[in-house]
Coordinates of C-alpha atoms and ligand atoms in Angstrom, one line a residue:
M11 CA 2.8 15.1 19.8
T12 CA 3.0 11.9 17.8
R13 CA 2.0 8.7 19.7
T14 CA 4.5 6.2 21.3
G15 CA 4.2 2.6 20.3
E16 CA 2.7 1.7 23.7
Q17 CA 0.0 4.4 23.3
Y18 CA -0.8 3.0 19.9
L19 CA -1.0 -0.6 21.2
E20 CA -3.3 0.6 24.0
S21 CA -5.6 2.3 21.5
L22 CA -6.2 -1.0 19.7
R23 CA -7.8 -2.5 22.8
D24 CA -11.2 -0.9 22.1
G25 CA -13.7 -3.7 21.4
R26 CA -13.5 -3.5 17.5
E27 CA -15.2 -6.4 15.8
I28 CA -12.8 -8.6 13.9
W29 CA -13.4 -12.2 12.8
L30 CA -10.9 -14.9 11.9
D31 CA -11.5 -18.6 11.3
G32 CA -15.1 -18.3 12.4
E33 CA -14.2 -16.7 15.8
P34 CA -14.2 -13.2 17.1
V35 CA -10.8 -11.7 17.9
H36 CA -11.0 -10.0 21.3
D37 CA -7.6 -8.3 21.5
I38 CA -5.4 -8.0 18.4
T39 CA -2.4 -7.0 20.5
R40 CA -2.4 -10.4 22.1
H41 CA -3.9 -12.7 19.4
R42 CA -1.3 -14.9 17.6
A43 CA -2.6 -13.8 14.2
F44 CA -2.0 -10.1 14.8
R45 CA 0.2 -9.3 17.8
N46 CA 3.7 -9.2 16.1
T47 CA 2.5 -7.1 13.3
A48 CA 0.8 -4.7 15.8
R49 CA 4.2 -4.5 17.5
S50 CA 6.0 -3.8 14.2
I51 CA 3.5 -0.9 13.6
A52 CA 4.1 0.3 17.2
A53 CA 7.8 0.3 16.4
L54 CA 7.1 2.8 13.6
Y55 CA 5.4 5.1 16.1
D56 CA 8.4 4.8 18.5
L57 CA 10.7 5.9 15.7
T58 CA 8.9 9.3 15.7
H59 CA 10.4 9.8 19.2
E60 CA 14.0 8.6 18.6
A61 CA 16.6 11.3 18.3
A62 CA 17.9 10.3 14.9
S63 CA 14.6 9.7 13.2
A64 CA 12.2 12.1 14.9
P65 CA 13.4 15.2 12.8
V66 CA 13.0 13.1 9.6
L67 CA 9.5 11.8 10.5
T68 CA 7.9 14.8 12.2
V69 CA 7.5 18.5 11.9
P70 CA 5.9 21.1 14.2
D71 CA 2.3 21.9 13.1
T72 CA 2.1 25.6 12.1
D73 CA -1.1 26.3 14.2
S74 CA -0.7 24.3 17.4
G75 CA 3.1 23.9 17.4
T76 CA 2.8 20.2 18.3
D77 CA 4.8 17.7 16.3
V78 CA 2.9 15.9 13.6
H79 CA 4.0 13.2 11.1
R80 CA 5.2 14.8 7.9
A81 CA 2.7 12.7 5.9
F82 CA -0.1 14.8 7.3
V83 CA 1.5 18.0 6.0
I84 CA 0.5 19.7 2.7
P85 CA 3.9 20.1 0.9
T86 CA 4.4 23.6 -0.5
D87 CA 7.5 23.1 -2.6
H88 CA 9.9 20.5 -4.0
A89 CA 12.0 20.5 -0.8
A90 CA 8.9 19.6 1.2
L91 CA 8.2 16.7 -1.1
V92 CA 11.8 15.5 -0.7
A93 CA 11.5 15.8 3.1
R94 CA 8.3 13.8 3.0
R95 CA 9.9 11.1 0.9
R96 CA 12.7 10.8 3.5
A97 CA 10.1 10.2 6.1
Y98 CA 8.4 7.6 4.0
K99 CA 11.8 6.0 3.4
T100 CA 12.6 5.8 7.2
W101 CA 9.4 4.0 7.9
S102 CA 9.5 1.7 4.8
E103 CA 13.0 0.5 5.7
A104 CA 11.8 -0.5 9.1
S105 CA 9.6 -3.2 7.4
F106 CA 11.9 -3.7 4.4
G107 CA 9.0 -2.4 2.3
F108 CA 6.6 -5.1 3.4
L109 CA 4.1 -2.9 5.3
G110 CA 2.4 -1.3 2.3
R111 CA -0.3 0.5 4.3
S112 CA 1.7 1.9 7.1
P113 CA 0.0 4.9 8.7
D114 CA 1.8 7.4 6.4
Y115 CA 0.0 6.0 3.3
M116 CA -3.5 7.3 4.0
A117 CA -2.2 10.2 6.1
S118 CA -0.8 11.6 2.9
G119 CA -4.1 11.0 1.2
I120 CA -5.9 13.0 3.9
A121 CA -3.4 15.9 3.4
G122 CA -4.4 15.6 -0.3
F123 CA -8.1 16.2 0.6
A124 CA -7.1 19.2 2.7
A125 CA -5.1 20.7 -0.1
L126 CA -8.2 21.0 -2.2
P127 CA -11.3 21.1 0.0
E128 CA -13.4 22.7 -2.8
V129 CA -13.8 19.2 -4.3
F130 CA -16.0 18.4 -1.3
N131 CA -18.4 21.3 -2.0
G132 CA -20.9 19.1 -3.9
E133 CA -24.3 19.5 -5.4
T134 CA -26.2 18.1 -2.4
F135 CA -23.7 18.3 0.5
D136 CA -20.9 20.7 1.5
G137 CA -18.2 18.6 3.2
R138 CA -15.5 21.3 3.2
E139 CA -15.6 22.0 7.0
N140 CA -15.8 18.3 7.8
V141 CA -12.7 17.7 5.7
A142 CA -10.7 20.4 7.5
A143 CA -11.8 19.1 10.9
Y144 CA -11.0 15.5 9.8
H145 CA -7.5 16.5 8.7
R146 CA -6.9 18.3 12.1
R147 CA -8.3 15.3 14.1
M148 CA -6.2 12.7 12.3
A149 CA -3.0 14.8 12.2
L150 CA -3.1 16.1 15.8
G151 CA -4.3 12.8 17.2
D152 CA -1.6 11.0 15.1
L153 CA -4.3 8.6 14.1
Y154 CA -4.0 5.6 11.7
Q155 CA -6.4 5.7 8.9
A156 CA -7.4 2.4 7.3
F157 CA -9.4 2.6 4.1
T158 CA -11.7 0.5 1.9
I159 CA -12.5 2.2 -1.3
T160 CA -13.2 -0.7 -3.7
N161 CA -16.6 -2.2 -4.3
P162 CA -16.8 -5.9 -3.7
Q163 CA -16.2 -8.1 -6.8
I164 CA -19.7 -9.4 -7.2
D165 CA -20.7 -8.7 -10.7
R166 CA -18.3 -6.4 -12.5
T167 CA -20.6 -6.0 -15.5
R168 CA -23.2 -4.2 -13.3
S169 CA -23.0 -0.9 -11.5
A170 CA -23.3 -0.8 -7.7
A171 CA -27.0 -0.2 -7.7
E172 CA -27.7 -2.9 -10.3
Q173 CA -26.3 -5.8 -8.3
E174 CA -28.7 -8.6 -7.4
E175 CA -29.4 -6.9 -4.0
D176 CA -29.2 -3.2 -3.7
D177 CA -27.2 -3.2 -0.4
L178 CA -24.4 -5.6 -1.5
V179 CA -22.2 -2.6 -2.3
L180 CA -22.2 -0.3 0.7
R181 CA -24.9 2.4 0.4
V182 CA -26.9 4.8 2.5
V183 CA -30.1 3.2 3.7
K184 CA -31.5 5.9 5.9
E185 CA -31.0 9.6 6.6
H186 CA -31.5 11.1 10.1
D187 CA -31.2 14.5 11.7
G188 CA -27.9 13.5 13.2
G189 CA -26.4 11.5 10.3
I190 CA -26.9 8.5 8.0
T191 CA -27.1 4.8 8.3
V192 CA -25.1 2.7 5.8
R193 CA -25.3 -1.0 5.0
G194 CA -23.2 -3.2 2.7
A195 CA -19.6 -4.3 2.0
K196 CA -16.3 -2.9 0.8
M197 CA -13.0 -4.5 -0.1
I198 CA -10.1 -4.9 0.7
G199 CA -9.1 -3.4 4.1
T200 CA -5.4 -3.9 4.1
A201 CA -4.1 -3.3 7.6
A202 CA -7.6 -2.1 8.4
V203 CA -7.8 -4.1 11.6
F204 CA -4.7 -2.1 12.8
G205 CA -6.2 1.3 12.2
D206 CA -7.9 3.9 14.4
E207 CA -10.5 4.9 11.8
V208 CA -11.6 3.5 8.5
I209 CA -12.5 5.7 5.6
V210 CA -15.1 4.4 3.2
G211 CA -15.4 5.7 -0.4
T212 CA -15.2 4.6 -4.0
I213 CA -12.1 5.2 -6.1
E214 CA -13.6 4.0 -9.4
P215 CA -16.3 5.8 -11.3
L216 CA -19.9 5.2 -10.2
A217 CA -22.9 5.4 -12.6
P218 CA -25.6 8.1 -12.2
Q219 CA -28.0 5.5 -10.7
D220 CA -25.4 4.7 -8.0
I221 CA -26.3 7.9 -6.1
A222 CA -27.0 6.1 -2.8
H223 CA -23.6 4.5 -3.0
A224 CA -21.8 7.8 -3.7
V225 CA -20.9 8.4 -0.1
S226 CA -17.6 8.8 1.8
F227 CA -16.9 9.0 5.6
S228 CA -14.4 8.1 8.2
I229 CA -15.4 6.4 11.5
P230 CA -13.7 4.8 14.4
L231 CA -13.1 1.0 14.2
D232 CA -15.1 0.3 17.3
T233 CA -18.3 1.8 15.8
S234 CA -21.3 -0.4 16.4
G235 CA -22.1 -2.7 13.4
L236 CA -18.7 -2.4 11.7
K237 CA -17.2 -5.9 11.1
F238 CA -13.9 -7.0 9.6
V239 CA -13.6 -10.5 8.2
S240 CA -9.9 -11.4 8.0
R241 CA -8.2 -13.5 5.4
T242 CA -5.9 -16.4 6.4
S243 CA -3.3 -15.1 8.8
Y244 CA 0.3 -15.8 7.7
E245 CA 1.5 -14.5 11.0
A246 CA -0.5 -17.3 12.8
G247 CA 0.9 -19.8 10.3
A248 CA 4.5 -18.8 11.1
R249 CA 6.6 -21.3 13.1
S250 CA 9.0 -18.7 14.5
V251 CA 10.8 -15.5 13.5
F252 CA 13.8 -17.6 12.4
D253 CA 11.6 -19.8 10.1
N254 CA 9.3 -17.0 8.8
P255 CA 11.1 -13.7 9.4
L256 CA 8.8 -11.5 7.4
S257 CA 5.3 -13.2 7.6
S258 CA 5.7 -13.6 11.4
R259 CA 6.2 -9.8 11.9
F260 CA 4.9 -7.9 8.8
D261 CA 1.6 -9.6 7.9
E262 CA -0.4 -6.4 7.5
N263 CA -3.6 -8.4 7.1
D264 CA -6.4 -7.8 4.6
A265 CA -10.1 -7.9 5.5
L266 CA -13.6 -7.6 4.1
L267 CA -15.5 -4.7 5.6
V268 CA -19.1 -5.3 6.3
C269 CA -21.3 -2.4 7.6
D270 CA -24.4 -3.9 9.3
D271 CA -26.5 -0.8 9.6
V272 CA -23.8 1.5 10.8
F273 CA -24.7 5.0 12.0
V274 CA -22.4 7.8 10.7
P275 CA -22.8 11.3 12.2
W276 CA -22.9 14.1 9.7
E277 CA -19.7 15.6 11.0
R278 CA -17.9 12.5 9.8
V279 CA -19.4 12.5 6.3
L280 CA -17.2 13.9 3.5
V281 CA -19.2 13.1 0.4
Y282 CA -22.9 12.5 0.3
R283 CA -25.1 11.3 -2.6
D284 CA -22.7 12.8 -5.2
V285 CA -21.3 10.6 -7.9
E286 CA -18.9 13.2 -9.2
A287 CA -17.5 14.3 -5.8
S288 CA -17.1 10.6 -4.9
L289 CA -14.6 10.2 -7.8
R290 CA -13.0 13.6 -7.6
Q291 CA -12.2 13.1 -3.9
W292 CA -9.4 10.8 -5.0
W293 CA -8.4 12.1 -8.5
A294 CA -9.0 15.8 -8.5
T295 CA -7.3 16.3 -5.1
P296 CA -3.7 15.2 -4.8
A297 CA -4.8 12.3 -2.6
Y298 CA -4.1 9.6 -5.2
N299 CA -0.8 11.2 -6.2
N300 CA 0.2 11.4 -2.6
F301 CA -0.5 7.6 -2.2
V302 CA 1.8 7.0 -5.2
H303 CA 4.5 9.1 -3.5
Q304 CA 4.5 6.9 -0.4
A305 CA 4.1 3.7 -2.4
A306 CA 6.9 4.5 -4.9
T307 CA 9.2 5.1 -1.9
R308 CA 8.2 1.9 -0.3
F309 CA 8.5 0.0 -3.7
W310 CA 12.1 1.3 -4.1
T311 CA 12.9 0.1 -0.6
K312 CA 11.4 -3.3 -1.3
L313 CA 13.4 -3.6 -4.5
E314 CA 16.6 -2.6 -2.6
F315 CA 15.9 -5.3 -0.1
L316 CA 15.3 -8.0 -2.8
A317 CA 18.4 -6.9 -4.6
G318 CA 20.3 -7.3 -1.3
L319 CA 18.9 -10.8 -0.9
A320 CA 20.0 -11.6 -4.4
I321 CA 23.6 -10.5 -3.6
L322 CA 23.6 -12.4 -0.4
I323 CA 22.3 -15.6 -2.0
A324 CA 24.8 -15.4 -4.9
K325 CA 27.6 -15.0 -2.3
A326 CA 26.2 -17.9 -0.2
N327 CA 26.2 -20.1 -3.3
N328 CA 29.7 -18.8 -4.2
T329 CA 28.4 -17.8 -7.6
Y330 CA 28.6 -14.0 -7.1
Q331 CA 31.8 -13.5 -9.3
L332 CA 30.5 -15.6 -12.2
P333 CA 29.9 -13.4 -15.3
P334 CA 26.3 -14.7 -15.9
V335 CA 25.4 -14.1 -12.3
Q336 CA 26.9 -10.5 -12.5
T337 CA 24.5 -10.0 -15.4
Q338 CA 21.6 -11.1 -13.3
I339 CA 22.6 -8.9 -10.3
G340 CA 23.2 -6.0 -12.7
R341 CA 19.7 -6.5 -14.1
I342 CA 18.1 -6.4 -10.7
L343 CA 20.2 -3.4 -9.6
G344 CA 19.1 -1.6 -12.8
W345 CA 15.5 -2.2 -11.8
V346 CA 16.2 -0.7 -8.3
N347 CA 17.4 2.4 -10.0
I348 CA 14.4 2.6 -12.4
A349 CA 12.2 2.6 -9.3
R350 CA 14.4 5.3 -7.6
S351 CA 14.7 7.5 -10.6
M352 CA 11.0 7.5 -11.3
L353 CA 10.4 8.7 -7.8
I354 CA 13.0 11.5 -8.0
A355 CA 11.7 12.5 -11.4
A356 CA 8.2 12.7 -10.1
E357 CA 9.3 15.0 -7.3
T358 CA 11.5 17.1 -9.6
E359 CA 8.7 17.7 -12.0
C360 CA 6.2 18.4 -9.3
E361 CA 3.0 20.3 -10.1
P362 CA 1.0 23.0 -8.3
V363 CA -2.4 21.8 -6.9
E364 CA -4.7 23.6 -9.3
G365 CA -7.3 25.6 -7.3
G366 CA -5.8 24.4 -4.0
T367 CA -2.7 24.6 -1.8
G368 CA 0.8 23.3 -2.3
V369 CA 2.4 20.9 -4.8
M370 CA 2.1 17.3 -5.7
I371 CA 4.4 14.8 -7.5
N372 CA 4.1 14.8 -11.3
R373 CA 0.7 13.2 -12.3
E374 CA 2.0 11.7 -15.5
I375 CA 5.0 10.0 -13.9
A376 CA 2.8 8.8 -10.9
S377 CA 0.5 7.2 -13.4
A378 CA 3.3 5.5 -15.2
H379 CA 4.8 4.3 -11.9
R380 CA 1.6 2.5 -11.2
A381 CA 2.0 0.4 -14.3
M382 CA 5.7 0.0 -14.0
A383 CA 5.6 -1.4 -10.5
G384 CA 2.9 -3.9 -11.2
D385 CA 4.7 -5.2 -14.2
L386 CA 8.2 -5.2 -12.7
Y387 CA 7.6 -6.9 -9.3
P388 CA 6.9 -10.4 -10.6
K389 CA 10.0 -10.1 -12.8
V390 CA 12.2 -9.2 -9.8
L391 CA 10.8 -12.2 -7.9
A392 CA 11.5 -14.5 -10.8
E393 CA 15.1 -13.2 -11.3
V394 CA 16.0 -13.7 -7.6
K395 CA 14.4 -17.2 -7.6
L396 CA 16.5 -18.1 -10.6
L397 CA 19.6 -17.1 -8.8
A398 CA 18.7 -19.1 -5.7
G399 CA 18.0 -22.5 -7.3
G400 CA 17.0 -25.5 -5.2
G401 CA 18.5 -24.1 -2.0
L402 CA 15.2 -22.2 -1.4
I403 CA 13.4 -25.6 -1.1
Q404 CA 16.0 -27.8 0.4
L405 CA 15.5 -26.3 3.9
P406 CA 14.8 -28.0 7.2
A407 CA 11.2 -27.7 8.3
S408 CA 12.2 -25.5 11.2
G409 CA 15.0 -24.1 13.2
Y410 CA 14.3 -26.9 15.7
D411 CA 16.0 -29.3 13.4
L412 CA 19.2 -27.4 13.7
Q413 CA 19.0 -27.7 17.5
H414 CA 18.2 -31.4 17.4
P415 CA 21.1 -33.6 18.7
T416 CA 20.9 -36.0 15.7
L417 CA 19.7 -33.8 12.9
G418 CA 21.8 -30.7 13.9
P419 CA 25.2 -32.3 13.1
L420 CA 23.8 -33.8 9.8
L421 CA 22.5 -30.4 8.7
R422 CA 25.8 -28.7 9.7
K423 CA 27.7 -31.3 7.5
Y424 CA 25.5 -31.2 4.4
V425 CA 23.8 -27.8 4.3
R426 CA 26.6 -25.3 4.0
S427 CA 28.8 -23.5 1.5
P428 CA 32.1 -21.6 1.7
E429 CA 31.9 -19.1 4.6
H430 CA 28.3 -20.1 5.2
P431 CA 27.9 -22.7 7.9
A432 CA 24.5 -24.3 8.1
E433 CA 22.8 -21.9 10.4
R434 CA 23.9 -18.8 8.4
R435 CA 22.8 -20.4 5.1
I436 CA 19.5 -21.7 6.4
K437 CA 18.7 -18.4 8.0
L438 CA 19.3 -16.5 4.8
L439 CA 17.4 -18.9 2.6
K440 CA 14.4 -19.0 4.9
L441 CA 14.2 -15.2 4.7
A442 CA 14.5 -15.5 1.0
W443 CA 11.7 -18.0 0.7
D444 CA 9.4 -15.9 2.9
A445 CA 10.0 -12.9 0.5
L446 CA 9.9 -14.9 -2.7
G447 CA 7.9 -18.1 -2.5
S448 CA 5.8 -18.3 0.6
E449 CA 2.0 -17.6 0.7
F450 CA 3.0 -14.3 2.2
A451 CA 5.2 -13.6 -0.8
S452 CA 2.5 -14.6 -3.2
R453 CA 0.1 -12.2 -1.5
H454 CA 2.7 -9.5 -1.9
E455 CA 3.0 -10.2 -5.6
Q456 CA -0.8 -9.8 -5.9
Y457 CA -0.6 -6.7 -3.8
E458 CA 2.0 -5.0 -6.0
R459 CA -0.1 -5.9 -9.1
F460 CA -3.5 -4.7 -7.8
Y461 CA -3.3 -2.3 -4.8
H462 CA -3.4 0.7 -7.2
G463 CA -6.2 -0.8 -9.3
A464 CA -6.4 -3.3 -12.2
P465 CA -4.5 -3.0 -15.5
H466 CA -7.6 -2.3 -17.5
V467 CA -8.1 0.8 -15.4
Y468 CA -4.5 2.1 -14.9
L469 CA -3.1 1.5 -18.4
P470 CA -5.8 3.7 -20.1
A471 CA -5.1 6.3 -17.4
I472 CA -1.5 6.6 -18.8
V473 CA -3.0 7.7 -22.1
R474 CA -5.5 10.0 -20.3
D475 CA -2.9 11.6 -17.9
G476 CA 0.0 11.5 -20.4
R477 CA 0.9 13.4 -23.5
P478 CA 0.2 10.9 -26.4
D479 CA 0.1 13.9 -28.7
L480 CA 3.8 14.6 -28.2
C481 CA 4.8 11.1 -29.1
E482 CA 2.4 11.0 -32.1
R483 CA 3.8 14.4 -33.3
L484 CA 7.4 13.1 -33.3
A485 CA 6.5 10.1 -35.3
Q486 CA 4.4 12.2 -37.7
T487 CA 7.3 14.6 -38.1
C488 CA 9.4 11.7 -39.3
L489 CA 6.7 10.7 -41.7
D490 CA 6.3 14.2 -43.0
G491 CA 10.0 14.5 -43.7
Y492 CA 10.0 12.4 -46.9
R493 CA 7.8 11.5 -49.9
L494 CA 7.5 8.6 -52.2
D495 CA 9.3 10.5 -55.0
D496 CA 12.0 12.1 -52.9
V497 CA 14.8 9.6 -53.5
P498 CA 14.9 7.2 -56.5
Y499 CA 15.0 3.6 -55.5
G500 CA 18.5 2.1 -55.3
V501 CA 20.1 5.5 -54.8
A502 CA 21.9 5.9 -51.3
Ligands
FAD105 C1 -3.4 -7.5 -1.6 C2 -4.4 -6.5 -1.9 C3 -4.6 -5.4 -1.0 C4 -5.6 -4.4 -1.3 N1 -5.8 -3.4 -0.4 C5 -6.8 -2.6 -0.6 C6 -7.1 -1.6 0.4 O1 -6.5 -1.5 1.5 N2 -8.2 -0.8 0.2 C7 -8.9 -0.9 -0.9 O2 -9.9 -0.1 -1.1 N3 -8.6 -1.8 -1.9 C8 -7.6 -2.6 -1.7 N4 -7.3 -3.6 -2.7 C9 -8.2 -3.7 -3.8 C10 -7.7 -3.1 -5.1 O3 -7.9 -1.7 -5.0 C11 -8.4 -3.8 -6.2 O4 -7.9 -5.1 -6.2 C12 -8.2 -3.2 -7.5 O5 -8.8 -1.9 -7.5 C13 -8.8 -4.0 -8.7 O6 -10.1 -4.3 -8.4 P1 -10.6 -5.8 -8.3 O7 -9.7 -6.5 -7.5 O8 -12.0 -5.7 -8.0 O9 -10.4 -6.3 -9.8 P2 -11.4 -6.2 -11.0 O10 -11.8 -4.9 -11.3 O11 -12.6 -7.2 -10.7 O12 -10.5 -6.8 -12.1 C14 -9.9 -8.1 -12.1 C15 -9.7 -8.5 -13.5 O13 -11.0 -8.7 -14.2 C16 -10.9 -8.2 -15.5 N5 -11.8 -7.1 -15.6 C17 -12.7 -6.7 -14.7 N6 -13.4 -5.7 -15.1 C18 -13.0 -5.4 -16.4 C19 -13.4 -4.5 -17.4 N7 -14.4 -3.6 -17.2 N8 -12.8 -4.5 -18.6 C20 -11.8 -5.4 -18.8 N9 -11.4 -6.3 -17.9 C21 -12.0 -6.3 -16.7 C22 -9.4 -7.8 -15.7 O14 -8.7 -9.0 -16.2 C23 -8.9 -7.5 -14.4 O15 -7.5 -7.6 -14.2 C24 -6.3 -4.5 -2.5 C25 -6.1 -5.5 -3.4 C26 -5.1 -6.5 -3.2 C27 -4.9 -7.6 -4.2

């Protein structure tokens, strides 16, 4: 069975070590920086038990018969990919696309590992059985996998082992009969503090000398020595749900992971001292492509939400029917459909998992989506802001002003538009500011640009994963179709 929201919240009260503003956080389900977001995630789990959404989100596990989330399942055909996308869509709509790392993100990555376990049969360590057991544990326990697979930005011109100190980037410091001890840091644990386990690995290539850093494992969040250092909490900074409707409820948090001599039992190790397997874990298995499938669904949902805001804002300003505004709305809706159609195309042109089980979305289109989304998101924000004008800024500091005996009547008189009395207008524009201009919004812009890597990494990947030869050949065919002496100059 999948968990209920209450069971999920209970599991968070386990003594995990989280730091915020120089203080330890003892219970994230009660702390003002985390509690609402924890409840928003709990609501996702509750959806797996509701009559309308349960069949979309869950499916009986073939071996045990128990219901598991679809994201843990290895899709075997196009229809299974579509079914998985519908599950992603149901969850992403519950947060309007603002919970990027909801539990289905990494669950589909784990299914990707299980689809091609041979990748974990490395030179020095055979992780295949551990991967299979890990997949079962996470799927049947309905566990939430956080992940930190990026090395900290200390000196990007040096490899992991060449940094000023050899344990800045997380590495193995000791091997025991029962497991390994690791020390060092990883970035950026988005939603990590809300997870049950964190997987550590490295998604970018390591150098041959980085062998001690070429390790991957998944451990519970309450493991001794595991520390999460949170960024500023937007949820804690929110005045109320009315004033900050998104940041007060969907601040998925980002944290630095520090492993202070953490013991990892062998059965939790997936890759060990293997530079090649460390990379192939993400790229040779469907793991990365499965991430994109979830992310592309969420991105489409988020653009639908922003387009909806644009329409509501134009109506509130009574500009909706103006031809230039229709042009702007049309542009935004066109972008929504680009996002939707890339997703559908990636499913339609799905590929078999070579050497493994099942299918995955089209690698070439997944690679292009990564670049499209990072480029497009700032443009969407800019276009909606352009529509909104100064109304986004001319807002009372909080909803209390509306309730104040002197200020309330003033605001009702001066902050309004046709069919939009003050409260309705202020409510809409506060939501819009949270999505477009707040610190939370700015973090989301950075997220959409970087969560799948930096442009200097993903743009060359389009050349690598794509078919540049087809484009080159077409242009060459044109060139080959005429010669200098074919047609005399001046003759049509
Ligand atoms: C909001 C947010 C959430 C994230 N969540 C997660 C998460 O949950 N888990 C996780 O593991 N990671 C996460 N990440 C990290 C993400 O994977 C990285 O940001 C991404 O891989 C890029 O790495 P970087 O930030 O270190 O940038 P860098 O690699 O340092 O690149 C930054 C810039 O430096 C320049 N640059 C650096 N190196 C080169 C080079 N070799 N050649 C040319 N230019 C270069 C480029 O201008 C580049 O854009 C998150 C990031 C953000 C912003």
